CSV table of C-alpha atoms in Angstrom, one decimal:
chain,number,residue,atom,x,y,z
A,1,UNK,CA,55.7,-48.5,93.0
A,2,UNK,CA,59.0,-46.9,91.8
A,3,UNK,CA,59.3,-43.1,92.0
A,4,UNK,CA,59.1,-41.2,88.7
A,5,UNK,CA,62.6,-40.1,87.7
A,6,UNK,CA,63.4,-36.4,87.6
A,7,UNK,CA,63.0,-35.6,83.9
A,8,UNK,CA,64.3,-32.0,84.0
A,9,UNK,CA,67.9,-33.0,83.4
A,10,UNK,CA,67.0,-35.1,80.4
A,11,UNK,CA,64.6,-32.5,78.7
A,12,UNK,CA,67.0,-31.7,75.8
A,13,UNK,CA,67.4,-35.4,75.0
A,14,UNK,CA,63.7,-36.0,75.2
A,15,UNK,CA,63.1,-33.1,72.9
A,16,UNK,CA,65.6,-34.4,70.3
A,17,UNK,CA,64.2,-38.0,70.6
A,18,UNK,CA,60.6,-37.0,70.2
A,19,UNK,CA,61.2,-34.7,67.3
A,20,UNK,CA,63.4,-37.3,65.6
A,21,UNK,CA,60.6,-39.9,65.8
A,22,UNK,CA,58.0,-37.4,64.7
A,23,UNK,CA,60.1,-36.3,61.7
A,24,UNK,CA,60.6,-40.0,60.8
A,25,UNK,CA,56.8,-40.5,60.6
A,26,UNK,CA,56.3,-37.2,58.7
A,27,UNK,CA,59.1,-38.1,56.2
A,28,UNK,CA,57.6,-41.5,55.6
A,29,UNK,CA,54.3,-39.9,54.5
A,30,UNK,CA,55.7,-36.9,52.7
A,31,UNK,CA,58.6,-38.7,51.0
A,32,UNK,CA,61.8,-37.1,49.7
A,33,UNK,CA,60.0,-33.9,48.5
A,34,UNK,CA,60.1,-33.0,52.2
A,35,UNK,CA,63.9,-33.2,52.5
A,36,UNK,CA,64.5,-29.4,52.9
A,37,UNK,CA,61.6,-28.9,55.4
A,38,UNK,CA,62.8,-31.9,57.5
A,39,UNK,CA,66.4,-30.6,57.4
A,40,UNK,CA,65.5,-27.1,58.5
A,41,UNK,CA,63.2,-28.5,61.2
A,42,UNK,CA,66.0,-30.7,62.4
A,43,UNK,CA,68.3,-27.7,62.6
A,44,UNK,CA,65.6,-25.8,64.6
A,45,UNK,CA,65.3,-28.8,66.9
A,46,UNK,CA,69.0,-28.7,67.6
A,47,UNK,CA,69.0,-25.0,68.2
A,48,UNK,CA,66.0,-25.2,70.6
A,49,UNK,CA,67.8,-28.2,72.3
A,50,UNK,CA,70.8,-25.9,72.9
A,51,UNK,CA,68.5,-23.3,74.5
A,52,UNK,CA,66.9,-26.0,76.7
A,53,UNK,CA,70.3,-27.2,77.7
A,54,UNK,CA,71.0,-23.6,78.9
A,55,UNK,CA,67.7,-23.6,80.7
A,56,UNK,CA,68.2,-26.8,82.6
A,57,UNK,CA,71.8,-26.0,83.4
A,58,UNK,CA,70.5,-24.1,86.5
A,59,UNK,CA,69.3,-27.4,87.9
A,60,UNK,CA,72.3,-29.7,87.9
A,61,UNK,CA,71.8,-33.2,89.2
A,62,UNK,CA,71.3,-36.8,88.3
A,63,UNK,CA,68.4,-38.8,87.0
A,64,UNK,CA,67.4,-42.5,86.3
A,65,UNK,CA,68.9,-43.8,89.5
A,66,UNK,CA,72.2,-41.9,89.0
A,67,UNK,CA,72.8,-43.2,85.5
A,68,UNK,CA,72.4,-39.7,83.9
A,69,UNK,CA,74.2,-36.6,85.1
A,70,UNK,CA,73.8,-33.0,84.3
A,71,UNK,CA,76.5,-30.5,85.2
A,72,UNK,CA,78.5,-27.6,83.7
A,73,UNK,CA,80.9,-30.0,82.0
A,74,UNK,CA,77.9,-31.8,80.3
A,75,UNK,CA,76.3,-28.5,79.3
A,76,UNK,CA,79.6,-27.2,77.7
A,77,UNK,CA,80.1,-30.4,75.7
A,78,UNK,CA,76.4,-30.6,74.6
A,79,UNK,CA,76.5,-27.1,73.2
A,80,UNK,CA,79.6,-28.1,71.1
A,81,UNK,CA,77.9,-31.3,69.9
A,82,UNK,CA,74.7,-29.5,69.0
A,83,UNK,CA,76.6,-26.8,67.1
A,84,UNK,CA,78.6,-29.3,65.1
A,85,UNK,CA,75.5,-31.3,64.2
A,86,UNK,CA,73.4,-28.3,63.2
A,87,UNK,CA,76.1,-26.8,61.0
A,88,UNK,CA,76.6,-30.2,59.4
A,89,UNK,CA,72.9,-30.4,58.3
A,90,UNK,CA,73.1,-26.9,57.0
A,91,UNK,CA,76.2,-27.4,54.8
A,92,UNK,CA,74.8,-30.8,53.6
A,93,UNK,CA,71.7,-29.4,51.8
A,94,UNK,CA,73.2,-28.3,48.5
A,95,UNK,CA,75.7,-31.2,48.3
A,96,UNK,CA,73.0,-33.9,48.9
A,97,UNK,CA,70.8,-32.3,46.2
A,98,UNK,CA,73.6,-32.2,43.7
A,99,UNK,CA,74.7,-35.7,44.3
A,100,UNK,CA,71.2,-37.2,44.1
A,101,UNK,CA,71.3,-38.4,47.7
A,102,UNK,CA,68.8,-35.9,49.2
A,103,UNK,CA,66.6,-38.1,51.4
A,104,UNK,CA,64.7,-37.2,54.5
A,105,UNK,CA,66.4,-39.9,56.5
A,106,UNK,CA,69.7,-38.0,56.5
A,107,UNK,CA,68.9,-35.2,59.0
A,108,UNK,CA,66.9,-37.7,61.1
A,109,UNK,CA,70.0,-40.0,61.4
A,110,UNK,CA,72.0,-37.0,62.4
A,111,UNK,CA,69.4,-36.3,65.1
A,112,UNK,CA,69.6,-39.8,66.4
A,113,UNK,CA,73.4,-39.7,66.4
A,114,UNK,CA,73.3,-36.4,68.2
A,115,UNK,CA,71.0,-37.9,70.8
A,116,UNK,CA,73.5,-40.7,71.4
A,117,UNK,CA,76.3,-38.1,71.8
A,118,UNK,CA,74.3,-36.1,74.3
A,119,UNK,CA,73.7,-39.2,76.3
A,120,UNK,CA,77.4,-40.1,76.1
A,121,UNK,CA,78.3,-36.7,77.5
A,122,UNK,CA,75.9,-37.2,80.5
A,123,UNK,CA,76.6,-40.9,81.1
A,124,UNK,CA,77.2,-41.7,84.8
A,125,UNK,CA,77.1,-45.4,84.6
A,126,UNK,CA,78.9,-48.1,82.6
A,127,UNK,CA,75.6,-49.4,81.1
A,128,UNK,CA,74.4,-45.9,80.2
A,129,UNK,CA,77.8,-45.3,78.6
A,130,UNK,CA,77.6,-48.4,76.4
A,131,UNK,CA,74.0,-47.8,75.3
A,132,UNK,CA,74.8,-44.2,74.4
A,133,UNK,CA,77.8,-45.2,72.3
A,134,UNK,CA,75.8,-47.8,70.4
A,135,UNK,CA,73.0,-45.4,69.7
A,136,UNK,CA,75.5,-42.9,68.2
A,137,UNK,CA,77.4,-45.6,66.3
A,138,UNK,CA,74.5,-47.3,64.6
A,139,UNK,CA,73.4,-44.0,63.1
A,140,UNK,CA,77.0,-43.1,62.0
A,141,UNK,CA,77.4,-46.5,60.3
A,142,UNK,CA,74.4,-45.8,58.1
A,143,UNK,CA,75.3,-42.2,57.1
A,144,UNK,CA,78.8,-43.2,56.2
A,145,UNK,CA,77.3,-45.4,53.5
A,146,UNK,CA,74.5,-43.0,52.7
A,147,UNK,CA,75.5,-42.5,49.1
A,148,UNK,CA,74.3,-45.9,48.1
A,149,UNK,CA,75.3,-45.7,44.4
A,150,UNK,CA,78.9,-44.9,45.3
A,151,UNK,CA,81.2,-47.9,45.9
A,152,UNK,CA,83.6,-45.8,48.0
A,153,UNK,CA,80.8,-44.7,50.3
A,154,UNK,CA,79.5,-48.3,50.7
A,155,UNK,CA,83.0,-49.5,51.4
A,156,UNK,CA,83.5,-46.7,54.0
A,157,UNK,CA,80.2,-47.7,55.8
A,158,UNK,CA,81.2,-51.4,55.8
A,159,UNK,CA,84.7,-50.7,57.1
A,160,UNK,CA,83.4,-48.4,59.8
A,161,UNK,CA,80.7,-51.0,60.8
A,162,UNK,CA,83.1,-53.9,61.0
A,163,UNK,CA,85.8,-52.1,62.9
A,164,UNK,CA,83.2,-50.3,65.0
A,165,UNK,CA,81.8,-53.7,66.0
A,166,UNK,CA,85.3,-54.8,67.0
A,167,UNK,CA,85.8,-51.7,69.2
A,168,UNK,CA,82.4,-52.1,70.8
A,169,UNK,CA,83.3,-55.7,71.7
A,170,UNK,CA,86.6,-54.5,73.2
A,171,UNK,CA,84.9,-51.8,75.2
A,172,UNK,CA,82.2,-54.2,76.5
A,173,UNK,CA,84.8,-56.7,77.4
A,174,UNK,CA,86.6,-54.1,79.4
A,175,UNK,CA,83.4,-52.9,81.1
A,176,UNK,CA,82.6,-56.5,82.1
A,177,UNK,CA,86.0,-56.8,83.7
A,178,UNK,CA,85.5,-53.6,85.6
A,179,UNK,CA,82.1,-54.7,86.8
A,180,UNK,CA,83.4,-58.1,87.7
A,181,UNK,CA,86.1,-56.8,89.9
A,182,UNK,CA,84.3,-53.8,91.3
A,183,UNK,CA,80.8,-55.1,91.7
A,184,UNK,CA,79.1,-51.9,90.5
A,185,UNK,CA,78.6,-50.0,87.3
A,186,UNK,CA,77.8,-46.5,88.8
A,187,UNK,CA,80.6,-44.0,88.3
A,188,UNK,CA,80.2,-42.4,91.8
A,189,UNK,CA,80.3,-45.8,93.5
A,190,UNK,CA,83.3,-46.9,91.4
A,191,UNK,CA,85.2,-43.7,92.4
A,192,UNK,CA,84.5,-44.3,96.1
A,193,UNK,CA,85.6,-47.9,95.8
A,194,UNK,CA,88.8,-47.1,94.0
A,195,UNK,CA,89.6,-44.3,96.5
A,196,UNK,CA,89.9,-46.8,99.3
A,197,UNK,CA,91.0,-49.9,97.4
A,198,UNK,CA,94.8,-49.3,97.6
A,199,UNK,CA,96.7,-51.2,94.9
A,200,UNK,CA,94.3,-52.2,92.1
A,201,UNK,CA,94.1,-55.8,91.0
A,202,UNK,CA,95.5,-57.0,87.7
A,203,UNK,CA,92.1,-57.9,86.4
A,204,UNK,CA,90.9,-54.3,87.0
A,205,UNK,CA,93.9,-52.9,85.1
A,206,UNK,CA,93.2,-55.3,82.2
A,207,UNK,CA,89.6,-54.0,82.1
A,208,UNK,CA,90.8,-50.4,82.2
A,209,UNK,CA,93.1,-51.0,79.2
A,210,UNK,CA,90.2,-52.5,77.2
A,211,UNK,CA,87.9,-49.6,78.1
A,212,UNK,CA,90.6,-47.1,77.0
A,213,UNK,CA,91.1,-49.1,73.7
A,214,UNK,CA,87.4,-48.9,73.0
A,215,UNK,CA,87.2,-45.2,73.7
A,216,UNK,CA,90.4,-44.6,71.6
A,217,UNK,CA,88.7,-46.1,68.6
A,218,UNK,CA,85.9,-43.5,68.9
A,219,UNK,CA,88.5,-40.8,69.2
A,220,UNK,CA,90.4,-42.2,66.1
A,221,UNK,CA,93.6,-42.2,68.2
A,222,UNK,CA,96.6,-44.3,67.2
A,223,UNK,CA,96.8,-47.3,67.1
A,224,UNK,CA,93.0,-47.5,66.8
A,225,UNK,CA,92.9,-45.1,63.9
A,226,UNK,CA,92.9,-47.6,61.0
A,227,UNK,CA,89.3,-46.8,59.9
A,228,UNK,CA,89.8,-43.0,59.8
A,229,UNK,CA,91.5,-42.3,56.4
A,230,UNK,CA,89.3,-44.7,54.4
A,231,UNK,CA,86.1,-43.7,56.0
A,232,UNK,CA,86.9,-39.9,55.7
A,233,UNK,CA,87.8,-40.4,52.0
A,234,UNK,CA,84.9,-42.7,51.1
A,235,UNK,CA,82.0,-41.0,53.0
A,236,UNK,CA,80.1,-38.1,51.4
A,237,UNK,CA,82.0,-34.9,52.3
A,238,UNK,CA,79.4,-33.4,54.7
A,239,UNK,CA,79.3,-36.8,56.5
A,240,UNK,CA,83.1,-36.6,56.8
A,241,UNK,CA,82.7,-33.1,58.3
A,242,UNK,CA,80.2,-34.5,60.8
A,243,UNK,CA,82.6,-37.3,61.8
A,244,UNK,CA,85.4,-34.8,62.3
A,245,UNK,CA,83.4,-32.5,64.5
A,246,UNK,CA,80.5,-33.7,66.7
A,247,UNK,CA,81.4,-37.4,67.5
A,248,UNK,CA,84.9,-36.3,68.5
A,249,UNK,CA,83.5,-33.8,71.0
A,250,UNK,CA,81.3,-36.5,72.6
A,251,UNK,CA,84.0,-39.1,72.6
A,252,UNK,CA,86.5,-36.8,74.3
A,253,UNK,CA,83.9,-35.7,76.9
A,254,UNK,CA,83.1,-39.3,77.7
A,255,UNK,CA,86.8,-40.2,77.9
A,256,UNK,CA,87.5,-37.3,80.3
A,257,UNK,CA,84.5,-38.1,82.5
A,258,UNK,CA,85.4,-41.8,82.7
A,259,UNK,CA,89.1,-41.3,83.4
A,260,UNK,CA,88.8,-38.3,85.8
A,261,UNK,CA,85.7,-39.6,87.5
A,262,UNK,CA,85.5,-43.3,88.4
A,263,UNK,CA,89.1,-44.0,87.4
A,264,UNK,CA,90.5,-40.8,88.9
A,265,UNK,CA,92.3,-42.7,91.7
A,266,UNK,CA,93.9,-44.9,89.1
A,267,UNK,CA,95.6,-41.9,87.5
A,268,UNK,CA,99.1,-43.5,87.6
A,269,UNK,CA,97.9,-46.5,85.7
A,270,UNK,CA,96.0,-44.8,82.9
A,271,UNK,CA,98.2,-41.7,82.4
A,272,UNK,CA,101.0,-43.8,80.8
A,273,UNK,CA,98.6,-45.3,78.3
A,274,UNK,CA,97.2,-41.9,77.4
A,275,UNK,CA,100.8,-40.5,77.0
A,276,UNK,CA,101.7,-43.3,74.6
A,277,UNK,CA,98.5,-42.9,72.6
A,278,UNK,CA,99.0,-39.1,72.4
A,279,UNK,CA,102.6,-39.4,71.2
A,280,UNK,CA,101.7,-42.0,68.5
A,281,UNK,CA,98.8,-39.9,67.3
A,282,UNK,CA,100.8,-36.7,67.0
A,283,UNK,CA,103.7,-38.4,65.2
A,284,UNK,CA,101.5,-40.4,62.8
A,285,UNK,CA,99.2,-37.4,62.1
A,286,UNK,CA,102.2,-35.2,61.3
A,287,UNK,CA,104.2,-37.6,59.2
A,288,UNK,CA,101.5,-39.6,57.3
A,289,UNK,CA,99.6,-36.5,56.1
A,290,UNK,CA,102.7,-35.2,54.3
A,291,UNK,CA,102.4,-38.0,51.7
A,292,UNK,CA,98.7,-37.5,50.9
A,293,UNK,CA,97.3,-36.2,47.6
A,294,UNK,CA,93.6,-36.4,48.5
A,295,UNK,CA,92.4,-33.5,50.7
A,296,UNK,CA,90.0,-35.6,52.7
A,297,UNK,CA,92.7,-38.2,53.5
A,298,UNK,CA,95.0,-35.3,54.5
A,299,UNK,CA,92.3,-34.0,56.8
A,300,UNK,CA,91.8,-37.5,58.3
A,301,UNK,CA,95.5,-37.7,59.3
A,302,UNK,CA,95.3,-34.1,60.4
A,303,UNK,CA,92.4,-35.0,62.7
A,304,UNK,CA,94.4,-37.9,64.2
A,305,UNK,CA,97.2,-35.4,65.0
A,306,UNK,CA,94.7,-33.0,66.6
A,307,UNK,CA,93.4,-35.9,68.8
A,308,UNK,CA,97.0,-36.4,69.9
A,309,UNK,CA,97.3,-32.7,70.9
A,310,UNK,CA,94.0,-32.8,72.8
A,311,UNK,CA,95.1,-36.0,74.6
A,312,UNK,CA,98.0,-34.0,76.1
A,313,UNK,CA,95.5,-32.2,78.3
A,314,UNK,CA,93.9,-35.5,79.3
A,315,UNK,CA,97.3,-37.0,80.2
A,316,UNK,CA,97.9,-34.0,82.5
A,317,UNK,CA,95.0,-35.2,84.6
A,318,UNK,CA,94.4,-31.8,86.1
A,319,UNK,CA,91.8,-29.1,86.0
A,320,UNK,CA,94.0,-27.0,83.8
A,321,UNK,CA,94.4,-30.0,81.4
A,322,UNK,CA,90.7,-30.6,81.1
A,323,UNK,CA,90.1,-26.8,80.6
A,324,UNK,CA,92.8,-26.9,77.8
A,325,UNK,CA,91.0,-29.9,76.1
A,326,UNK,CA,87.6,-28.1,76.2
A,327,UNK,CA,89.1,-24.9,74.7
A,328,UNK,CA,90.9,-27.0,72.1
A,329,UNK,CA,87.7,-28.9,71.1
A,330,UNK,CA,85.6,-25.7,70.9
A,331,UNK,CA,88.1,-24.1,68.5
A,332,UNK,CA,88.6,-27.3,66.6
A,333,UNK,CA,84.9,-27.9,65.8
A,334,UNK,CA,84.7,-24.4,64.3
A,335,UNK,CA,87.9,-24.8,62.3
A,336,UNK,CA,87.1,-28.2,60.9
A,337,UNK,CA,83.5,-27.3,59.9
A,338,UNK,CA,84.9,-24.2,58.1
A,339,UNK,CA,87.6,-26.3,56.4
A,340,UNK,CA,85.1,-28.8,55.0
A,341,UNK,CA,83.0,-25.9,53.8
A,342,UNK,CA,86.0,-25.0,51.6
A,343,UNK,CA,86.3,-28.6,50.5
A,344,UNK,CA,82.5,-28.6,49.5
A,345,UNK,CA,83.3,-25.8,47.2
A,346,UNK,CA,85.7,-28.0,45.2
A,347,UNK,CA,83.5,-28.9,42.2
A,348,UNK,CA,84.3,-29.3,38.5
A,349,UNK,CA,81.9,-30.4,35.7
A,350,UNK,CA,79.1,-31.0,38.2
A,351,UNK,CA,81.1,-33.4,40.4
A,352,UNK,CA,83.2,-32.9,43.5
A,353,UNK,CA,87.0,-33.1,43.2
A,354,UNK,CA,89.3,-33.9,46.1
A,355,UNK,CA,92.8,-33.7,44.8
A,356,UNK,CA,95.1,-31.2,46.6
A,357,UNK,CA,96.6,-30.3,43.2
A,358,UNK,CA,93.2,-28.9,42.2
A,359,UNK,CA,93.7,-26.0,44.7
A,360,UNK,CA,96.6,-24.6,42.6
A,361,UNK,CA,96.1,-20.8,41.9
A,362,UNK,CA,92.8,-20.7,43.9
A,363,UNK,CA,93.6,-17.2,45.1
A,364,UNK,CA,93.2,-15.9,41.5
A,365,UNK,CA,90.1,-17.9,40.5
A,366,UNK,CA,88.2,-17.9,43.8
A,367,UNK,CA,90.0,-15.4,46.1
A,368,UNK,CA,87.4,-15.6,49.0
A,369,UNK,CA,87.5,-19.4,49.2
A,370,UNK,CA,91.3,-19.2,49.1
A,371,UNK,CA,91.3,-16.6,51.9
A,372,UNK,CA,89.0,-18.7,54.1
A,373,UNK,CA,91.0,-21.9,53.4
A,374,UNK,CA,94.2,-20.0,54.2
A,375,UNK,CA,92.8,-18.8,57.6
A,376,UNK,CA,91.8,-22.4,58.5
A,377,UNK,CA,95.1,-23.9,57.5
A,378,UNK,CA,97.2,-21.3,59.4
A,379,UNK,CA,94.9,-21.8,62.4
A,380,UNK,CA,95.2,-25.6,62.3
A,381,UNK,CA,99.0,-25.2,62.1
A,382,UNK,CA,98.8,-23.2,65.4
A,383,UNK,CA,100.1,-19.9,64.0
A,384,UNK,CA,99.3,-16.9,66.2
A,385,UNK,CA,97.1,-14.9,66.6
A,386,UNK,CA,94.5,-17.3,65.1
A,387,UNK,CA,92.3,-19.5,67.2
A,388,UNK,CA,94.2,-22.7,66.7
A,389,UNK,CA,97.2,-21.2,68.5
A,390,UNK,CA,95.2,-20.7,71.7
A,391,UNK,CA,94.0,-24.3,71.6
A,392,UNK,CA,97.5,-25.7,71.5
A,393,UNK,CA,98.8,-23.1,74.0
A,394,UNK,CA,96.4,-24.2,76.7
A,395,UNK,CA,97.1,-27.9,76.4
A,396,UNK,CA,100.9,-27.4,76.2
A,397,UNK,CA,100.7,-25.1,79.3
A,398,UNK,CA,98.8,-27.8,81.2
A,399,UNK,CA,101.4,-30.4,80.2
A,400,UNK,CA,104.2,-28.2,81.5
A,401,UNK,CA,102.3,-27.5,84.7
A,402,UNK,CA,101.9,-31.2,85.2
A,403,UNK,CA,105.6,-31.9,84.6
A,404,UNK,CA,105.1,-33.6,81.2
A,405,UNK,CA,107.9,-31.6,79.6
A,406,UNK,CA,108.8,-34.3,77.1
A,407,UNK,CA,105.2,-34.7,75.9
A,408,UNK,CA,104.9,-30.9,75.5
A,409,UNK,CA,108.2,-30.8,73.5
A,410,UNK,CA,107.0,-33.6,71.2
A,411,UNK,CA,103.7,-31.7,70.7
A,412,UNK,CA,105.6,-28.6,69.7
A,413,UNK,CA,107.9,-30.5,67.3
A,414,UNK,CA,105.1,-32.4,65.7
A,415,UNK,CA,103.2,-29.1,65.3
A,416,UNK,CA,106.2,-27.8,63.3
A,417,UNK,CA,106.2,-30.9,61.1
A,418,UNK,CA,102.5,-30.7,60.6
A,419,UNK,CA,102.7,-27.0,59.6
A,420,UNK,CA,104.5,-28.2,56.4
A,421,UNK,CA,101.4,-29.8,54.8
A,422,UNK,CA,99.1,-27.0,56.0
A,423,UNK,CA,101.4,-24.3,54.5
A,424,UNK,CA,101.8,-26.4,51.3
A,425,UNK,CA,98.1,-25.9,50.7
A,426,UNK,CA,98.5,-22.1,51.2
A,427,UNK,CA,101.5,-22.2,48.8
A,428,UNK,CA,99.5,-24.0,46.2
A,429,UNK,CA,96.6,-21.5,46.4
A,430,UNK,CA,98.7,-18.4,46.3
A,431,UNK,CA,101.9,-19.1,44.5
A,432,UNK,CA,101.2,-21.8,41.9
A,433,UNK,CA,99.8,-21.3,38.4
A,434,UNK,CA,96.0,-21.6,38.4
A,435,UNK,CA,94.4,-25.0,37.8
A,436,UNK,CA,91.0,-25.3,36.3
A,437,UNK,CA,88.6,-23.1,38.4
A,438,UNK,CA,85.8,-24.5,40.5
A,439,UNK,CA,82.1,-24.0,39.8
A,440,UNK,CA,80.3,-20.9,40.7
A,441,UNK,CA,78.3,-19.8,42.6
A,442,UNK,CA,79.0,-21.2,46.1
A,443,UNK,CA,75.9,-22.6,47.7
A,444,UNK,CA,74.5,-19.8,50.0
A,445,UNK,CA,74.4,-22.0,53.1
A,446,UNK,CA,78.0,-23.2,52.6
A,447,UNK,CA,79.2,-19.6,52.0
A,448,UNK,CA,77.5,-18.3,55.2
A,449,UNK,CA,78.9,-21.0,57.4
A,450,UNK,CA,82.3,-20.7,55.8
A,451,UNK,CA,82.3,-16.9,56.4
A,452,UNK,CA,81.0,-17.2,60.0
A,453,UNK,CA,83.6,-19.9,61.0
A,454,UNK,CA,86.3,-18.0,59.2
A,455,UNK,CA,85.6,-14.8,61.2
A,456,UNK,CA,85.4,-16.7,64.5
A,457,UNK,CA,88.8,-18.3,63.8
A,458,UNK,CA,90.4,-15.1,62.7
A,459,UNK,CA,89.0,-12.8,65.3
A,460,UNK,CA,89.0,-15.1,68.3
A,461,UNK,CA,92.0,-13.4,69.9
A,462,UNK,CA,90.0,-10.2,70.3
A,463,UNK,CA,87.7,-11.6,73.0
A,464,UNK,CA,88.6,-15.2,74.0
A,465,UNK,CA,87.6,-14.8,77.7
A,466,UNK,CA,84.0,-16.2,77.4
A,467,UNK,CA,85.2,-19.5,76.0
A,468,UNK,CA,88.2,-19.7,78.5
A,469,UNK,CA,85.9,-18.9,81.5
A,470,UNK,CA,83.3,-21.4,80.3
A,471,UNK,CA,85.8,-24.1,79.9
A,472,UNK,CA,87.3,-23.3,83.3
A,473,UNK,CA,83.9,-23.7,85.0
A,474,UNK,CA,83.1,-26.9,83.1
A,475,UNK,CA,86.5,-28.4,84.1
A,476,UNK,CA,86.2,-27.3,87.7
A,477,UNK,CA,83.1,-29.5,88.2
A,478,UNK,CA,84.9,-32.7,87.6
A,479,UNK,CA,87.5,-31.9,90.3
A,480,UNK,CA,85.1,-30.3,92.8
A,481,UNK,CA,84.9,-33.5,94.9
């Protein structure tokens, strides 16, 4: 009889899974009148899961035959995923009610997507990796098209599903190549094998390329970004905020674990691919956003650019590089949730508006929203002393330390170009004649999240050491061997 796996490392995932299924049953009986209660219970579950993650962090180890791993890196990434998911549910409440799409399935789908992300972060096997990605993706396909009476939302869900299926096929094809040439799916065994292999075979390199292509789709990195602008624009705004935050964290954590762990000895082979993807993402993100008139499409290209900056740290392939990526992601998730809170406040005549031109003169009609929006835009542009500056600083320093001087210079130059469209929004809000004002009052939950994320972004420089130290400890685990 097989021994019972150690369930302590997977307690947070078990908690989320059990409550998601219980809420599904409760919602089926209570109907849509239970939307608010289900939503707040889901938020509470995510908060409690974060506490449990902190509790089980004292017992790092593996479970399920080495397919699941718990370490400081996983703990750090899971906290960010849980934070992004919980804030998304909170800021969705008022929007979903106003748009007539308040259904109890919404927070439950986010719980299942979050479960998939937490499993992605702790995946220590190629099979576990794929199952986790698919669990996340299936929930994301549905919530992208959650506004069923909106043609753009349905189109967004369909595009995401079709292209997501293509990327899953590429990823699975790459994983099968790796398994075929290595004979194992376990990350630790793969790392040991590649460490003594010498020159890798052509088939193994082909498999690695397909694996990176599949992961790059989840990151929305160029040239696998084609779904991002349309899905960001078409999906309901809180869903777009969710896509921009939590799944990005999980995808980056998984990419780092895969490349630094089992493929760490193939650094010379995958570094050049990551460098190319990073450069293309930064350049496209900086240039394509300039032409946008829709705020959500602009933020889509902005997110592509930010993926490029974070990939600089991955390309460095060092402990400092991974630390820089984790700092960048932690700051980014706060900035992007706050930015979408501002976008959620853009309503006229009972409907959301998304044109950048509608922000004209916002400082005179809604000074507090304009102030928060300005803080987030300056931070995303990387202007000191705001939090976004520190995110870019650490990945650029890691690139310089690794000798990637050209990549660091391209990062700085594209940051300058990208600053144009961020500052254009600030100029519209503070120097143009007022457009028609937005509705008042701001939903209370949105206002609180916007204020909290704004303060964190603005005051981060006062005490950045906890985040920097936490990221350093998380990164050190991956290079301990």
